[in-house]
GROMACS .gro file of C-alpha atoms in nm:
model
  434
    1MET     CA    1   3.900   2.377  -5.282
    2MET     CA    2   3.633   2.505  -5.043
    3ILE     CA    3   3.734   2.527  -4.677
    4GLU     CA    4   3.475   2.411  -4.425
    5PRO     CA    5   3.369   2.690  -4.187
    6LEU     CA    6   3.517   2.682  -3.840
    7LEU     CA    7   3.215   2.590  -3.628
    8LYS     CA    8   3.334   2.690  -3.279
    9PRO     CA    9   3.506   3.015  -3.170
   10MET     CA   10   3.883   2.987  -3.194
   11HIS     CA   11   4.084   3.050  -2.877
   12ILE     CA   12   4.422   3.218  -2.924
   13LEU     CA   13   4.677   3.244  -2.646
   14LEU     CA   14   4.887   3.564  -2.652
   15VAL     CA   15   5.217   3.540  -2.462
   16ASP     CA   16   5.408   3.870  -2.434
   17ASP     CA   17   5.559   4.066  -2.145
   18ASN     CA   18   5.451   4.394  -2.308
   19PRO     CA   19   5.095   4.487  -2.196
   20ASN     CA   20   5.053   4.725  -2.489
   21ASN     CA   21   5.124   4.445  -2.740
   22LEU     CA   22   4.872   4.223  -2.563
   23LYS     CA   23   4.609   4.497  -2.575
   24VAL     CA   24   4.657   4.572  -2.946
   25LEU     CA   25   4.663   4.206  -3.046
   26SER     CA   26   4.364   4.119  -2.827
   27GLU     CA   27   4.151   4.395  -2.982
   28ALA     CA   28   4.243   4.287  -3.334
   29ILE     CA   29   4.173   3.920  -3.260
   30GLN     CA   30   3.842   3.983  -3.089
   31GLY     CA   31   3.738   4.187  -3.390
   32CYS     CA   32   3.754   3.866  -3.593
   33GLY     CA   33   3.520   3.685  -3.353
   34TRP     CA   34   3.796   3.486  -3.185
   35LYS     CA   35   3.853   3.449  -2.813
   36THR     CA   36   4.180   3.555  -2.652
   37LEU     CA   37   4.378   3.417  -2.362
   38MET     CA   38   4.676   3.613  -2.229
   39ALA     CA   39   4.998   3.545  -2.038
   40THR     CA   40   5.298   3.767  -1.967
   41ASP     CA   41   5.566   3.497  -1.941
   42GLY     CA   42   5.637   3.140  -2.051
   43GLU     CA   43   5.575   2.967  -1.718
   44SER     CA   44   5.234   3.123  -1.665
   45ALA     CA   45   5.145   3.043  -2.027
   46ILE     CA   46   5.225   2.674  -1.972
   47GLU     CA   47   5.022   2.670  -1.650
   48GLN     CA   48   4.726   2.837  -1.820
   49ILE     CA   49   4.731   2.591  -2.109
   50GLU     CA   50   4.678   2.306  -1.861
   51TYR     CA   51   4.332   2.448  -1.785
   52ALA     CA   52   4.227   2.575  -2.129
   53LEU     CA   53   4.383   2.445  -2.448
   54PRO     CA   54   4.406   2.719  -2.713
   55ASP     CA   55   4.376   2.656  -3.086
   56LEU     CA   56   4.687   2.866  -3.161
   57ILE     CA   57   4.963   3.039  -2.963
   58LEU     CA   58   5.127   3.374  -3.044
   59LEU     CA   59   5.453   3.355  -2.849
   60ASP     CA   60   5.705   3.631  -2.786
   61ILE     CA   61   6.071   3.520  -2.783
   62MET     CA   62   6.233   3.776  -2.550
   63MET     CA   63   6.060   3.741  -2.211
   64PRO     CA   64   6.167   3.730  -1.847
   65GLY     CA   65   6.216   3.384  -1.698
   66ILE     CA   66   6.207   3.116  -1.964
   67ASP     CA   67   6.221   3.264  -2.314
   68GLY     CA   68   5.997   3.179  -2.606
   69PHE     CA   69   6.230   2.910  -2.740
   70GLU     CA   70   6.228   2.717  -2.411
   71THR     CA   71   5.853   2.765  -2.374
   72CYS     CA   72   5.800   2.619  -2.721
   73ARG     CA   73   6.028   2.324  -2.642
   74ARG     CA   74   5.825   2.238  -2.334
   75LEU     CA   75   5.498   2.266  -2.523
   76LYS     CA   76   5.622   2.037  -2.798
   77ALA     CA   77   5.751   1.786  -2.543
   78ASN     CA   78   5.403   1.751  -2.392
   79SER     CA   79   5.173   1.510  -2.576
   80ILE     CA   80   4.871   1.724  -2.482
   81THR     CA   81   5.009   2.049  -2.628
   82GLN     CA   82   5.253   1.933  -2.894
   83ASN     CA   83   5.006   1.976  -3.183
   84ILE     CA   84   4.901   2.334  -3.098
   85PRO     CA   85   5.041   2.568  -3.369
   86VAL     CA   86   5.296   2.817  -3.234
   87ILE     CA   87   5.377   3.146  -3.411
   88PHE     CA   88   5.675   3.338  -3.276
   89MET     CA   89   5.668   3.715  -3.234
   90THR     CA   90   6.012   3.875  -3.234
   91ALA     CA   91   6.203   4.189  -3.313
   92LEU     CA   92   6.497   3.974  -3.416
   93ALA     CA   93   6.576   3.966  -3.787
   94ASP     CA   94   6.853   3.707  -3.758
   95ALA     CA   95   6.782   3.411  -3.989
   96THR     CA   96   6.954   3.181  -3.738
   97ASP     CA   97   6.691   3.259  -3.476
   98LYS     CA   98   6.412   3.194  -3.725
   99VAL     CA   99   6.559   2.860  -3.822
  100LYS     CA  100   6.603   2.774  -3.454
  101GLY     CA  101   6.238   2.849  -3.384
  102LEU     CA  102   6.113   2.647  -3.680
  103GLU     CA  103   6.335   2.354  -3.584
  104ILE     CA  104   6.185   2.332  -3.235
  105GLY     CA  105   5.831   2.328  -3.372
  106ALA     CA  106   5.703   2.676  -3.460
  107VAL     CA  107   5.491   2.707  -3.772
  108ASP     CA  108   5.562   3.073  -3.853
  109TYR     CA  109   5.725   3.402  -3.750
  110ILE     CA  110   5.583   3.752  -3.711
  111THR     CA  111   5.843   4.028  -3.693
  112LYS     CA  112   5.788   4.332  -3.471
  113PRO     CA  113   5.673   4.597  -3.523
  114PHE     CA  114   5.389   4.403  -3.685
  115GLN     CA  115   5.097   4.508  -3.899
  116GLN     CA  116   4.758   4.400  -3.768
  117GLU     CA  117   4.645   4.298  -4.117
  118GLU     CA  118   4.946   4.069  -4.154
  119VAL     CA  119   4.892   3.915  -3.812
  120ILE     CA  120   4.524   3.844  -3.884
  121ALA     CA  121   4.605   3.700  -4.227
  122ARG     CA  122   4.866   3.465  -4.081
  123LEU     CA  123   4.636   3.360  -3.799
  124LYS     CA  124   4.356   3.280  -4.043
  125LEU     CA  125   4.592   3.075  -4.258
  126HIS     CA  126   4.731   2.867  -3.973
  127LEU     CA  127   4.394   2.821  -3.807
  128LYS     CA  128   4.257   2.685  -4.133
  129ILE     CA  129   4.558   2.458  -4.178
  130SER     CA  130   4.524   2.336  -3.819
  131HIS     CA  131   4.151   2.278  -3.863
  132LEU     CA  132   4.203   2.084  -4.184
  133THR     CA  133   4.479   1.879  -4.022
  134ARG     CA  134   4.265   1.790  -3.722
  135THR     CA  135   3.968   1.709  -3.944
  136LEU     CA  136   4.178   1.489  -4.171
  137GLU     CA  137   4.340   1.316  -3.873
  138GLN     CA  138   3.999   1.253  -3.721
  139ARG     CA  139   3.864   1.109  -4.044
  140VAL     CA  140   4.174   0.896  -4.093
  141GLN     CA  141   4.144   0.776  -3.733
  142GLU     CA  142   3.776   0.688  -3.781
  143ARG     CA  143   3.848   0.502  -4.105
  144THR     CA  144   4.147   0.332  -3.941
  145ILE     CA  145   3.927   0.214  -3.654
  146GLU     CA  146   3.672   0.079  -3.901
  147LEU     CA  147   3.944  -0.084  -4.107
  148THR     CA  148   4.111  -0.230  -3.799
  149LYS     CA  149   3.780  -0.367  -3.681
  150SER     CA  150   3.715  -0.520  -4.023
  151LEU     CA  151   4.065  -0.667  -4.033
  152GLN     CA  152   4.022  -0.811  -3.685
  153GLU     CA  153   3.694  -0.968  -3.788
  154LEU     CA  154   3.862  -1.106  -4.098
  155GLN     CA  155   4.158  -1.243  -3.902
  156ASN     CA  156   3.928  -1.398  -3.643
  157THR     CA  157   3.728  -1.559  -3.920
  158GLN     CA  158   4.042  -1.691  -4.087
  159LEU     CA  159   4.156  -1.830  -3.753
  160GLN     CA  160   3.825  -2.009  -3.712
  161LEU     CA  161   3.848  -2.145  -4.064
  162ILE     CA  162   4.194  -2.287  -4.001
  163GLN     CA  163   4.151  -2.419  -3.648
  164SER     CA  164   3.788  -2.533  -3.657
  165GLU     CA  165   3.730  -2.805  -3.912
  166LYS     CA  166   3.354  -2.802  -3.871
  167MET     CA  167   3.346  -2.530  -4.134
  168SER     CA  168   3.000  -2.603  -4.268
  169THR     CA  169   2.860  -2.403  -3.972
  170LEU     CA  170   3.072  -2.097  -4.054
  171GLY     CA  171   2.980  -2.041  -4.419
  172GLN     CA  172   2.711  -1.780  -4.366
  173LEU     CA  173   2.916  -1.599  -4.101
  174ILE     CA  174   3.216  -1.565  -4.331
  175ALA     CA  175   3.004  -1.452  -4.624
  176GLY     CA  176   2.839  -1.190  -4.400
  177ILE     CA  177   3.170  -1.048  -4.286
  178GLY     CA  178   3.297  -1.042  -4.645
  179HIS     CA  179   2.989  -0.842  -4.738
  180GLU     CA  180   3.010  -0.604  -4.441
  181ILE     CA  181   3.373  -0.501  -4.495
  182ASN     CA  182   3.284  -0.395  -4.849
  183ASN     CA  183   3.113  -0.084  -4.709
  184PRO     CA  184   3.418   0.075  -4.541
  185ILE     CA  185   3.641  -0.044  -4.825
  186GLY     CA  186   3.413   0.124  -5.080
  187PHE     CA  187   3.403   0.442  -4.873
  188MET     CA  188   3.782   0.454  -4.842
  189SER     CA  189   3.829   0.376  -5.210
  190GLY     CA  190   3.596   0.659  -5.313
  191ASN     CA  191   3.758   0.905  -5.072
  192CYS     CA  192   4.108   0.817  -5.192
  193SER     CA  193   4.009   0.923  -5.542
  194HIS     CA  194   3.887   1.258  -5.410
  195ILE     CA  195   4.199   1.303  -5.196
  196GLU     CA  196   4.417   1.232  -5.499
  197GLU     CA  197   4.223   1.489  -5.703
  198TYR     CA  198   4.249   1.749  -5.424
  199VAL     CA  199   4.621   1.686  -5.381
  200ASN     CA  200   4.680   1.725  -5.755
  201ASP     CA  201   4.487   2.053  -5.748
  202LEU     CA  202   4.690   2.179  -5.454
  203LEU     CA  203   5.016   2.079  -5.620
  204ARG     CA  204   4.914   2.259  -5.937
  205LEU     CA  205   4.832   2.566  -5.729
  206VAL     CA  206   5.167   2.549  -5.550
  207ASN     CA  207   5.348   2.509  -5.881
  208LEU     CA  208   5.172   2.811  -6.027
  209GLN     CA  209   5.249   3.016  -5.719
  210GLN     CA  210   5.612   2.913  -5.740
  211GLN     CA  211   5.627   3.031  -6.097
  212LYS     CA  212   5.468   3.364  -6.009
  213LEU     CA  213   5.637   3.435  -5.676
  214SER     CA  214   5.966   3.245  -5.683
  215ASP     CA  215   6.179   3.554  -5.740
  216SER     CA  216   5.978   3.807  -5.542
  217ASP     CA  217   5.926   3.672  -5.192
  218PRO     CA  218   6.225   3.554  -4.985
  219GLU     CA  219   6.001   3.421  -4.705
  220ILE     CA  220   5.824   3.187  -4.946
  221ALA     CA  221   6.157   3.073  -5.084
  222GLU     CA  222   6.278   3.006  -4.730
  223LEU     CA  223   5.965   2.805  -4.645
  224VAL     CA  224   5.993   2.605  -4.970
  225GLU     CA  225   6.347   2.512  -4.876
  226ASP     CA  226   6.254   2.432  -4.515
  227ILE     CA  227   5.972   2.189  -4.606
  228ASP     CA  228   6.171   2.044  -4.897
  229LEU     CA  229   5.891   2.110  -5.144
  230GLU     CA  230   6.058   1.920  -5.426
  231TYR     CA  231   6.073   1.598  -5.220
  232LEU     CA  232   5.717   1.651  -5.094
  233VAL     CA  233   5.582   1.683  -5.449
  234GLU     CA  234   5.771   1.368  -5.547
  235ASP     CA  235   5.677   1.156  -5.244
  236LEU     CA  236   5.309   1.246  -5.200
  237PRO     CA  237   5.185   1.059  -5.513
  238LYS     CA  238   5.382   0.752  -5.395
  239ILE     CA  239   5.202   0.759  -5.060
  240LEU     CA  240   4.866   0.778  -5.237
  241GLY     CA  241   4.972   0.487  -5.458
  242SER     CA  242   5.049   0.279  -5.147
  243MET     CA  243   4.703   0.356  -5.010
  244HIS     CA  244   4.545   0.237  -5.336
  245GLN     CA  245   4.744  -0.086  -5.317
  246GLY     CA  246   4.628  -0.148  -4.961
  247ILE     CA  247   4.264  -0.095  -5.055
  248SER     CA  248   4.305  -0.325  -5.355
  249ARG     CA  249   4.447  -0.592  -5.123
  250LEU     CA  250   4.144  -0.560  -4.895
  251LYS     CA  251   3.910  -0.593  -5.193
  252ASP     CA  252   4.087  -0.916  -5.292
  253ILE     CA  253   4.051  -1.055  -4.940
  254SER     CA  254   3.683  -0.959  -4.929
  255LEU     CA  255   3.621  -1.126  -5.266
  256SER     CA  256   3.805  -1.437  -5.147
  257LEU     CA  257   3.589  -1.456  -4.838
  258ARG     CA  258   3.269  -1.435  -5.038
  259THR     CA  259   3.396  -1.685  -5.295
  260PHE     CA  260   3.511  -1.925  -5.026
  261ALA     CA  261   3.190  -1.915  -4.821
  262ARG     CA  262   2.933  -1.956  -5.097
  263SER     CA  263   2.598  -2.006  -4.920
  264ASP     CA  264   2.449  -2.266  -5.151
  265ILE     CA  265   2.388  -2.563  -4.921
  266SER     CA  266   2.034  -2.620  -5.047
  267SER     CA  267   2.114  -2.653  -5.419
  268MET     CA  268   2.396  -2.721  -5.661
  269VAL     CA  269   2.522  -2.447  -5.892
  270GLU     CA  270   2.783  -2.410  -6.164
  271PHE     CA  271   3.120  -2.314  -6.019
  272GLN     CA  272   3.475  -2.265  -6.148
  273ILE     CA  273   3.694  -2.479  -5.920
  274HIS     CA  274   3.999  -2.259  -5.972
  275GLU     CA  275   3.816  -1.969  -5.806
  276GLY     CA  276   3.760  -2.184  -5.498
  277ILE     CA  277   4.124  -2.294  -5.481
  278ASP     CA  278   4.250  -1.939  -5.527
  279SER     CA  279   4.018  -1.801  -5.259
  280THR     CA  280   4.139  -2.071  -5.019
  281LEU     CA  281   4.503  -1.984  -5.089
  282MET     CA  282   4.427  -1.616  -5.033
  283LEU     CA  283   4.283  -1.690  -4.688
  284LEU     CA  284   4.584  -1.907  -4.602
  285LYS     CA  285   4.840  -1.664  -4.743
  286HIS     CA  286   4.966  -1.553  -4.401
  287ARG     CA  287   5.034  -1.914  -4.301
  288LEU     CA  288   5.229  -1.981  -4.619
  289GLN     CA  289   5.475  -1.701  -4.545
  290ASP     CA  290   5.807  -1.737  -4.358
  291GLN     CA  291   5.723  -1.814  -3.995
  292GLY     CA  292   6.070  -1.753  -3.850
  293SER     CA  293   6.201  -2.102  -3.782
  294ARG     CA  294   6.005  -2.241  -4.077
  295PRO     CA  295   6.080  -2.105  -4.427
  296LYS     CA  296   5.817  -1.991  -4.673
  297ILE     CA  297   5.601  -2.258  -4.837
  298GLU     CA  298   5.594  -2.222  -5.216
  299VAL     CA  299   5.263  -2.294  -5.390
  300ILE     CA  300   5.301  -2.436  -5.741
  301LYS     CA  301   4.984  -2.416  -5.950
  302GLU     CA  302   4.939  -2.614  -6.271
  303TYR     CA  303   4.581  -2.548  -6.377
  304GLY     CA  304   4.421  -2.723  -6.670
  305ASN     CA  305   4.149  -2.572  -6.889
  306LEU     CA  306   3.855  -2.673  -6.671
  307PRO     CA  307   3.491  -2.592  -6.743
  308PRO     CA  308   3.256  -2.492  -6.460
  309ILE     CA  309   3.113  -2.794  -6.279
  310THR     CA  310   2.781  -2.841  -6.100
  311CYS     CA  311   2.852  -2.865  -5.726
  312TYR     CA  312   2.819  -2.713  -5.381
  313PRO     CA  313   3.096  -2.448  -5.401
  314GLY     CA  314   3.106  -2.365  -5.032
  315GLN     CA  315   3.148  -2.730  -4.936
  316LEU     CA  316   3.420  -2.792  -5.195
  317ASN     CA  317   3.608  -2.490  -5.063
  318GLN     CA  318   3.596  -2.647  -4.718
  319VAL     CA  319   3.765  -2.956  -4.861
  320PHE     CA  320   4.041  -2.748  -5.022
  321MET     CA  321   4.088  -2.560  -4.694
  322ASN     CA  322   4.117  -2.882  -4.490
  323ILE     CA  323   4.373  -3.044  -4.719
  324ILE     CA  324   4.593  -2.738  -4.774
  325ALA     CA  325   4.581  -2.639  -4.404
  326ASN     CA  326   4.683  -2.995  -4.310
  327ALA     CA  327   4.977  -2.970  -4.551
  328ILE     CA  328   5.088  -2.646  -4.383
  329ASP     CA  329   5.051  -2.815  -4.042
  330ALA     CA  330   5.276  -3.095  -4.165
  331PHE     CA  331   5.551  -2.846  -4.252
  332ASP     CA  332   5.507  -2.673  -3.915
  333ASP     CA  333   5.544  -3.008  -3.737
  334LEU     CA  334   5.889  -3.052  -3.894
  335TYR     CA  335   6.013  -2.769  -3.673
  336GLN     CA  336   5.843  -2.861  -3.346
  337ASP     CA  337   6.120  -3.069  -3.187
  338GLY     CA  338   6.411  -2.895  -3.363
  339SER     CA  339   6.595  -3.220  -3.433
  340ASP     CA  340   6.565  -3.220  -3.811
  341GLN     CA  341   6.535  -2.848  -3.880
  342LYS     CA  342   6.857  -2.822  -4.082
  343ILE     CA  343   6.760  -3.119  -4.299
  344ALA     CA  344   6.403  -2.987  -4.341
  345ALA     CA  345   6.515  -2.632  -4.421
  346ALA     CA  346   6.760  -2.756  -4.684
  347THR     CA  347   6.472  -2.873  -4.905
  348PRO     CA  348   6.235  -2.608  -5.048
  349HIS     CA  349   5.888  -2.656  -4.904
  350THR     CA  350   5.622  -2.683  -5.174
  351ILE     CA  351   5.251  -2.750  -5.212
  352ALA     CA  352   5.172  -2.841  -5.574
  353ILE     CA  353   4.814  -2.802  -5.697
  354ALA     CA  354   4.730  -2.944  -6.040
  355THR     CA  355   4.393  -2.973  -6.216
  356SER     CA  356   4.298  -3.168  -6.526
  357ILE     CA  357   3.996  -3.288  -6.722
  358ASP     CA  358   3.908  -3.633  -6.852
  359HIS     CA  359   3.684  -3.573  -7.152
  360GLN     CA  360   3.604  -3.940  -7.195
  361GLN     CA  361   3.489  -3.988  -6.834
  362LYS     CA  362   3.351  -3.634  -6.814
  363THR     CA  363   3.531  -3.571  -6.487
  364VAL     CA  364   3.778  -3.322  -6.344
  365SER     CA  365   4.064  -3.403  -6.108
  366ILE     CA  366   4.232  -3.189  -5.842
  367CYS     CA  367   4.569  -3.306  -5.713
  368ILE     CA  368   4.713  -3.144  -5.399
  369GLU     CA  369   5.062  -3.266  -5.308
  370ASP     CA  370   5.313  -3.158  -5.043
  371ASN     CA  371   5.673  -3.263  -4.981
  372ALA     CA  372   5.653  -3.267  -4.599
  373PHE     CA  373   5.727  -3.578  -4.389
  374GLY     CA  374   5.435  -3.789  -4.514
  375MET     CA  375   5.245  -4.051  -4.315
  376PRO     CA  376   5.319  -4.411  -4.214
  377PRO     CA  377   5.079  -4.677  -4.353
  378GLU     CA  378   4.895  -4.725  -4.022
  379VAL     CA  379   4.807  -4.355  -4.008
  380GLN     CA  380   4.716  -4.332  -4.376
  381ALA     CA  381   4.465  -4.617  -4.334
  382LYS     CA  382   4.265  -4.420  -4.075
  383ILE     CA  383   4.279  -4.057  -4.189
  384PHE     CA  384   3.917  -4.049  -4.312
  385GLU     CA  385   3.775  -4.193  -3.991
  386PRO     CA  386   3.588  -3.938  -3.774
  387SER     CA  387   3.726  -4.084  -3.452
  388PHE     CA  388   4.091  -4.071  -3.563
  389THR     CA  389   4.331  -3.778  -3.522
  390THR     CA  390   4.704  -3.719  -3.492
  391LYS     CA  391   4.660  -3.363  -3.366
  392ALA     CA  392   4.763  -3.267  -3.016
  393VAL     CA  393   4.508  -3.133  -2.768
  394GLY     CA  394   4.408  -2.780  -2.860
  395LYS     CA  395   4.527  -2.817  -3.222
  396GLY     CA  396   4.191  -2.907  -3.375
  397THR     CA  397   3.924  -3.175  -3.368
  398GLY     CA  398   4.075  -3.401  -3.633
  399LEU     CA  399   3.741  -3.407  -3.819
  400GLY     CA  400   3.864  -3.216  -4.125
  401LEU     CA  401   3.943  -3.511  -4.352
  402ALA     CA  402   3.636  -3.704  -4.232
  403ILE     CA  403   3.417  -3.407  -4.329
  404SER     CA  404   3.605  -3.374  -4.660
  405TYR     CA  405   3.543  -3.742  -4.734
  406GLN     CA  406   3.170  -3.699  -4.668
  407ILE     CA  407   3.149  -3.390  -4.889
  408ILE     CA  408   3.324  -3.554  -5.185
  409ILE     CA  409   3.173  -3.904  -5.160
  410ASP     CA  410   2.822  -3.841  -5.024
  411LYS     CA  411   2.742  -3.490  -5.147
  412HIS     CA  412   2.912  -3.498  -5.488
  413ASN     CA  413   2.933  -3.868  -5.576
  414GLY     CA  414   3.302  -3.817  -5.638
  415GLN     CA  415   3.623  -3.980  -5.520
  416ILE     CA  416   3.902  -3.874  -5.286
  417GLN     CA  417   4.223  -4.073  -5.261
  418CYS     CA  418   4.532  -4.029  -5.049
  419SER     CA  419   4.879  -4.165  -5.113
  420SER     CA  420   5.167  -4.090  -4.878
  421ILE     CA  421   5.524  -4.203  -4.826
  422SER     CA  422   5.669  -4.152  -4.481
  423GLY     CA  423   5.951  -3.900  -4.494
  424GLN     CA  424   5.867  -3.779  -4.847
  425GLY     CA  425   5.520  -3.626  -4.867
  426THR     CA  426   5.146  -3.670  -4.917
  427LYS     CA  427   4.919  -3.648  -5.222
  428PHE     CA  428   4.540  -3.609  -5.233
  429ILE     CA  429   4.351  -3.663  -5.560
  430ILE     CA  430   3.989  -3.551  -5.585
  431THR     CA  431   3.775  -3.660  -5.880
  432LEU     CA  432   3.440  -3.493  -5.954
  433ALA     CA  433   3.184  -3.528  -6.231
  434ILE     CA  434   3.146  -3.224  -6.455
   0.00000   0.00000   0.00000
């Protein structure tokens, strides 16, 4: 894999109480085109870092005042400096000291007396790793911001769909958002494939190096054990798989948005009703889940073999949204006063959606039935009236079923019927010509 060139001069902080070591290291580093900063003890190094953040720190362990270990601890405890790579310089050969340094956050060790070639090679390696890490983190952060923004737009749109029953004015907005979030989703999907390919290449390289060097280099063996290479190789593909699943979920939501908000007000088109129902359920999925006091609502689908029908898809989807959202509201209302929660929770909450075709009449039927508390006769008689609502202030306009009635009766020459038994549940049956 090609490494991008480092565009700006790298600044390396040298911390050593031996002036001769500082001079030798500084000359070697400057010969590579890097800039050097110098300090002779840990406290002055920490003070200097506050004014100029280096890209890497070469830190001696044995120094007057606070030693290298304590200096490293303080750097790692500071959110501003915790991500700066630290390489220890020491004359100690004790493995315990090396482990101690790595545990508190160092990325490597250089043992004195050191060879300039080795120092430069290690610096180049860790500068490249640090650069790649920062670049990847920046890209991930940028994509995360885009994704978060898209998700927020999606959630806001879903909230509008659920709470505002004048959904005919939102169709184009929803469709536009569904289209817009496809761009970052497509970008992330394409990049994930490349990342997976790069990771596989790196793992193959590591495996080959292990085969060639496993018995010849104790430092590599120690690093392999420290980073738990076997677990890393096993877990990394799983992480990539989770990312693919998340992107797939976003694609499904985007498709549901575009399916739900079909912008076809001016003309009728052929449409598969099941796609509209499924897109509506996808947008309401978060409301169907366990809400704490209220258990999960189970959706039972019994779809017949329906042909496409000629209709206004966006408007039909609004009808499905109104009816199913009202059913969810009915279950939520069971838990408002808390008096019948135990009785309500004892019965599984379900919304059953069944479709069928009448070949003789050349019609299709959609039945949406819940087992919530139902409606008394006096309420049932008024549910399609625009001026009637049972919703509390701030819970909606109460126009949803009135709009649904107009869409089915006036726009599609169909029928919509409601039957409800108080304390048992409510059923809506929609009949449309093929």
